[in-house]
Short mmCIF file of C-alpha atoms in Angstrom, two decimals:
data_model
loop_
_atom_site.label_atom_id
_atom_site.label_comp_id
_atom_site.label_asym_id
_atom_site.label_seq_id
_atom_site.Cartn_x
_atom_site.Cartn_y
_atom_site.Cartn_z
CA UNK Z 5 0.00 0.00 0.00
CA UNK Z 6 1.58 3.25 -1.07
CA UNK Z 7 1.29 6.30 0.83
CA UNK Z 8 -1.34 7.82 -1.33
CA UNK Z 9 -3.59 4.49 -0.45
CA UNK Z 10 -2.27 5.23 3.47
CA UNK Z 11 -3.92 9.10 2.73
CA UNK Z 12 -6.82 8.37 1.62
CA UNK Z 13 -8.42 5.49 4.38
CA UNK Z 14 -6.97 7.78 6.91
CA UNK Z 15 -9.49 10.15 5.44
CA UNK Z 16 -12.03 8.17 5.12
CA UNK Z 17 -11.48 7.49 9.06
CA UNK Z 18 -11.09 11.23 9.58
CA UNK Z 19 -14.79 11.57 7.80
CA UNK Z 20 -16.45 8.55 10.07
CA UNK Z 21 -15.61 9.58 13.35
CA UNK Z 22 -15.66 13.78 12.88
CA UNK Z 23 -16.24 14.00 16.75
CA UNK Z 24 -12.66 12.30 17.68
CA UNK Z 25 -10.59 15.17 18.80
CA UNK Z 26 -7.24 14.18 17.53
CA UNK Z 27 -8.56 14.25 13.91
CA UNK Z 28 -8.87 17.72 14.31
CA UNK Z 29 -5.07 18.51 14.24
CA UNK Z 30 -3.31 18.07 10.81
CA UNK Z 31 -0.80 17.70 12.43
CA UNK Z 32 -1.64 14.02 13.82
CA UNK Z 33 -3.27 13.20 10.79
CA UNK Z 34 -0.08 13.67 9.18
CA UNK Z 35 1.25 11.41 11.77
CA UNK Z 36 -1.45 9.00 11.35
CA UNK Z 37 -0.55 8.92 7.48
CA UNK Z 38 3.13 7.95 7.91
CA UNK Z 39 2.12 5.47 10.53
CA UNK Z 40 -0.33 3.30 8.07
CA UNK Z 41 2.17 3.99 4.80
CA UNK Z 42 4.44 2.68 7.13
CA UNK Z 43 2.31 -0.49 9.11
CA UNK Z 44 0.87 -1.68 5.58
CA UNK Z 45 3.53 -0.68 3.28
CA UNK Z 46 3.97 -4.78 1.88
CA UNK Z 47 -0.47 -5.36 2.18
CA UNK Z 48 -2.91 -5.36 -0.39
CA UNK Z 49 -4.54 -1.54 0.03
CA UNK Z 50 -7.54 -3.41 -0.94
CA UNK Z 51 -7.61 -6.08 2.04
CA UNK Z 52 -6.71 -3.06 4.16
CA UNK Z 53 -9.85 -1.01 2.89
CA UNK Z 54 -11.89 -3.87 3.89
CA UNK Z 55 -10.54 -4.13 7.07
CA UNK Z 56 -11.47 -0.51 7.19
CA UNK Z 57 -14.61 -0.38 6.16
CA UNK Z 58 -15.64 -3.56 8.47
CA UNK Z 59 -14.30 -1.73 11.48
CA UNK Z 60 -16.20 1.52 10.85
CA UNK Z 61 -19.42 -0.51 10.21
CA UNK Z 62 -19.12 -2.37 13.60
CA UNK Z 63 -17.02 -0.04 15.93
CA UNK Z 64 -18.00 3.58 17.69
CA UNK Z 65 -14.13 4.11 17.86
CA UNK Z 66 -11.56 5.01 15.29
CA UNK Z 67 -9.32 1.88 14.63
CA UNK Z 68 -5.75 1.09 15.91
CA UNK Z 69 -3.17 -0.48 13.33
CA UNK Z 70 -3.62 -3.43 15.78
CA UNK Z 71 -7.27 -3.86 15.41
CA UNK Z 72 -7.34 -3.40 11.68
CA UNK Z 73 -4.52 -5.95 11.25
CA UNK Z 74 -6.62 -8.65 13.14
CA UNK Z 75 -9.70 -7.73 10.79
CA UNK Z 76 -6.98 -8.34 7.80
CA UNK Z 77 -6.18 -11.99 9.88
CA UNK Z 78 -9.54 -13.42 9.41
CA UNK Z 79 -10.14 -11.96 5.94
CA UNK Z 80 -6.21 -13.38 5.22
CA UNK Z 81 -5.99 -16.75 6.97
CA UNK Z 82 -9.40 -18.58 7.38
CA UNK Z 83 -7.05 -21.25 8.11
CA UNK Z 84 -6.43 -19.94 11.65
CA UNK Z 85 -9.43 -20.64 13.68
CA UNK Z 86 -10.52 -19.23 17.28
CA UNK Z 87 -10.25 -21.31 20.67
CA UNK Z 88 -14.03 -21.33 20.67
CA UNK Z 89 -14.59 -22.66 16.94
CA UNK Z 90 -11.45 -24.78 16.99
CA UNK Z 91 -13.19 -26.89 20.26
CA UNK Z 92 -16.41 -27.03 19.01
CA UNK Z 93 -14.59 -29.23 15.70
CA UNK Z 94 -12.59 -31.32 18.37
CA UNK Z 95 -15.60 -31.76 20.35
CA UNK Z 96 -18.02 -33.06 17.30
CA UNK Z 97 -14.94 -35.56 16.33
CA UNK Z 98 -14.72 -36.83 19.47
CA UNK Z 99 -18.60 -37.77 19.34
CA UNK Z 100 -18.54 -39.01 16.39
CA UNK Z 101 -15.23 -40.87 15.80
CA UNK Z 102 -15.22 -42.06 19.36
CA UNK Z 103 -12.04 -43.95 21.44
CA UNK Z 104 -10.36 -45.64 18.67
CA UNK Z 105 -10.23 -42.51 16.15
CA UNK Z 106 -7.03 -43.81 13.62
CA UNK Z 107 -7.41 -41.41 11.18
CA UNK Z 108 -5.10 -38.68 10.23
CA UNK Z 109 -5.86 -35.98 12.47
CA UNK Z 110 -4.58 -33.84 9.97
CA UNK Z 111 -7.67 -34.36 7.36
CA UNK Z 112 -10.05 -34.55 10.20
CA UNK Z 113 -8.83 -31.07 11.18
CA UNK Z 114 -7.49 -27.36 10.42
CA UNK Z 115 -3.54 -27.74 11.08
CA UNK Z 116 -3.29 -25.62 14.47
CA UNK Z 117 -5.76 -27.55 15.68
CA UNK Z 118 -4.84 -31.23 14.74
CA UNK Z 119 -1.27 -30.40 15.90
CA UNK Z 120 -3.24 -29.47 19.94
CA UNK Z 121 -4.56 -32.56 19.72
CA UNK Z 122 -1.74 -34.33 18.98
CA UNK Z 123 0.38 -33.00 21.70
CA UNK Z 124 -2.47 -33.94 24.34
CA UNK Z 125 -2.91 -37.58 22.53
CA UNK Z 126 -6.13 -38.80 21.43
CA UNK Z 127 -6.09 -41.50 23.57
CA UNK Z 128 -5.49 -38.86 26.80
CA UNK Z 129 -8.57 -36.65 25.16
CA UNK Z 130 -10.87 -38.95 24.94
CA UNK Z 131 -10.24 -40.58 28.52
CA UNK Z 132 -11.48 -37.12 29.37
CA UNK Z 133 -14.28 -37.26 27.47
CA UNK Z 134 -15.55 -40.39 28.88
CA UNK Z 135 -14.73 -39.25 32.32
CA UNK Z 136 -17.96 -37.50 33.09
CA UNK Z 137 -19.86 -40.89 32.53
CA UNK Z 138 -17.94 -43.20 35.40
CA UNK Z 139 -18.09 -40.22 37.94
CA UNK Z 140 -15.38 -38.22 36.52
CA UNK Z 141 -15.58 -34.54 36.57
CA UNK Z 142 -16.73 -32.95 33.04
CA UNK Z 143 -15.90 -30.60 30.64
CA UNK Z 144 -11.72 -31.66 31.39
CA UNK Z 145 -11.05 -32.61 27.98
CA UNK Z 146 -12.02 -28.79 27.17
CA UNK Z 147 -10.24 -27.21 29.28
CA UNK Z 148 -7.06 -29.92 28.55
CA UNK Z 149 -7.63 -28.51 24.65
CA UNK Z 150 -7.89 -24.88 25.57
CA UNK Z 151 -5.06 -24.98 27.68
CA UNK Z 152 -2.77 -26.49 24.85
CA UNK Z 153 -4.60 -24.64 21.67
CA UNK Z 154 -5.08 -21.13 23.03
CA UNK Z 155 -0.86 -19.90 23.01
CA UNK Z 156 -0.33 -21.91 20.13
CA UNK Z 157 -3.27 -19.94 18.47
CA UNK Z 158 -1.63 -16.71 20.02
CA UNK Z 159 1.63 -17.03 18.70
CA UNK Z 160 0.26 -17.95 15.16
CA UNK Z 161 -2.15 -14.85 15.71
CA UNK Z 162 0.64 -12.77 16.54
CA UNK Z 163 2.93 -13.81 13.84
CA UNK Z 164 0.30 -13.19 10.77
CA UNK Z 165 -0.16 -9.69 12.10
CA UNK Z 166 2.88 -8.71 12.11
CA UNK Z 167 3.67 -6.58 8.97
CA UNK Z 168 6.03 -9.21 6.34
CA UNK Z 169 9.00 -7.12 6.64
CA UNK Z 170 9.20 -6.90 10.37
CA UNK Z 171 8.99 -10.49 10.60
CA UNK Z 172 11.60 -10.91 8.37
CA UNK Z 173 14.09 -8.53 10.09
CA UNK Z 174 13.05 -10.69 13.16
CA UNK Z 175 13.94 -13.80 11.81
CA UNK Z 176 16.95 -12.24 10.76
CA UNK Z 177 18.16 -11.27 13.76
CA UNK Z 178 16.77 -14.46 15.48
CA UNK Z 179 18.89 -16.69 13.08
CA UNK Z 180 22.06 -14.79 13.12
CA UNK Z 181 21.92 -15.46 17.42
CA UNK Z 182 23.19 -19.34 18.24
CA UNK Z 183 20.13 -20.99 19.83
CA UNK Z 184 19.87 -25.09 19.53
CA UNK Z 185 16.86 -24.39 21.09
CA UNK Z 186 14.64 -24.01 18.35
CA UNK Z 187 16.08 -26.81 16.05
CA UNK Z 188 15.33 -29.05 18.85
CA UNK Z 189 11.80 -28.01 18.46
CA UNK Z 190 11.77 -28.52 14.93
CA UNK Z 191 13.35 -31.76 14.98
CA UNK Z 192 11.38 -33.62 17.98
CA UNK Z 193 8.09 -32.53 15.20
CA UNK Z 194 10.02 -34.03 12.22
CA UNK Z 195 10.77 -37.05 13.97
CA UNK Z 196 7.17 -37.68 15.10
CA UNK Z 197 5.93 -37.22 11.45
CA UNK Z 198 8.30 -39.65 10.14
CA UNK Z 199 7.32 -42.11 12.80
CA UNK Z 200 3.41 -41.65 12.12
CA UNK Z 201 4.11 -41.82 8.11
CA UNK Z 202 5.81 -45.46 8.75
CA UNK Z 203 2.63 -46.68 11.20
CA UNK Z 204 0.53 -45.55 7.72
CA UNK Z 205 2.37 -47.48 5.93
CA UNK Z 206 2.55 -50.97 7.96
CA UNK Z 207 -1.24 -50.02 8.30
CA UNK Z 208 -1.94 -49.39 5.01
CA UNK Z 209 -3.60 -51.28 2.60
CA UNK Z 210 -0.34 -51.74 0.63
CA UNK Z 211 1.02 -53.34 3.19
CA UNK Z 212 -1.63 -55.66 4.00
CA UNK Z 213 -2.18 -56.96 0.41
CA UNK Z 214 1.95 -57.42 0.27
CA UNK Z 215 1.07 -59.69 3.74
CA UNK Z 216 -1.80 -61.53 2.41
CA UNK Z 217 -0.08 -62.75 -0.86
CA UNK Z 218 3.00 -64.17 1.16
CA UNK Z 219 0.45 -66.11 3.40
CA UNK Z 220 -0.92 -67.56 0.14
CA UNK Z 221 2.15 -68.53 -1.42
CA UNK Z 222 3.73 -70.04 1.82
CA UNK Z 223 0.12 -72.66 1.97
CA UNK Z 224 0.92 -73.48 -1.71
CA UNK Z 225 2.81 -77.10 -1.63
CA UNK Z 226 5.92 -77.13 -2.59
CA UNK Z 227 6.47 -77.00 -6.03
CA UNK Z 228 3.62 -75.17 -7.24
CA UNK Z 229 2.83 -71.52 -7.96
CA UNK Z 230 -0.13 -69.65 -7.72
CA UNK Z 231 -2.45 -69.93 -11.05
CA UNK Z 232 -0.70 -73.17 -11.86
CA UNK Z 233 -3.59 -75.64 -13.45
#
């Protein structure tokens, strides 16, 4: 968004909250200017219009860079779901796959989400489930969920706010400081994918059609071969 683009919302702004006293000094709206070119210099002017015009339809108060930014999230990343709307999925696949759920979490679910679950375990999630119906206290495997999704969702949240070229000069900075820390992360995730991709395939149906034609030719008698007259 150029500068120009930056002028003109902060205008538009200017003309749907006339009463707000610090649009009454050029100065600030000068300041105000710089600060958008500045915040959405690498966005879409169009996404940030929307954002705009969402925010003046739905708030009495002029809007922060912060609160049109999180507008710009949800119109932006979909992907990224809410605590709220990300439980109520986990909760309707608990009901309905029930204890011994072996599908890929990861096409049952948005990816924020499956990875929560994950970390808790399915097993561990849906002991909590069932706990309300032997005398257990309920509504733990929510709060287990909410406990593990909510700062994950944060940190995502905060991430895909943040303007592209100050995350960048982040990451920059991050990766020039020596930190194992990190890669640790990183690898302890790879080597639990690789490790759920080889279950799949001793599970799959490869595999079990590769097992069922060595049973068959090991009760052949000796001698003969399968489709032999």
């Amino acid at each position: 968004m150029t500068k120009a683009d930056a002028a003109r919302l902060v205008a538009i702004v200017t003309t749907a909250y006339p009463n707000y006293d610090k649009f009454k000094d050029s100065q600030a709206i000068e300041a105000t200017t710089n600060l958008w070119a500045t915040m959405f210099e690498t966005d879409d002017g169009r996404i940030v219009a929307l954002a705009l015009n969402k925010h003046i339809a739905t708030s009495k108060w002029p809007p922060s860079v912060a609160e049109i930014r999180e507008i710009m999230l949800e119109i932006q990343h979909p992907d990224l779901i809410a605590p709220d709307e990300a439980w109520a999925a986990v909760s309707d696949l608990l009901y309905t796959a029930g204890e011994y759920n072996h599908g890929d979490l990861s096409r049952q679910l948005p990816p924020l989400v499956a990875r929560a679950v994950e970390t808790i375990g399915w097993g561990n999630l849906w002991e909590m489930h069932r706990s309300y119906c032997v005398g257990g206290k309920p509504g733990m495997d929510r709060v287990a969920f909410m406990q593990q999704y909510t700062p994950m969702y944060e940190r995502e949240k905060q991430r895909a706010m943040t303007p592209a070229g100050i995350t960048a000069t982040i990451d920059k900075a991050a990766a020039a400081i020596p930190d194992n820390g990190r890669q640790l992360l990183e690898s302890r995730e790879a080597a639990r994918r690789e490790r759920e991709d080889d279950y799949r395939r001793l599970t799959g149906n490869d595999w079990l059609r590769k097992l069922s034609a060595k049973a068959d030719t090991q009760a052949l008698p000796d001698g003969e071969t399968e489709g032999k007259a």
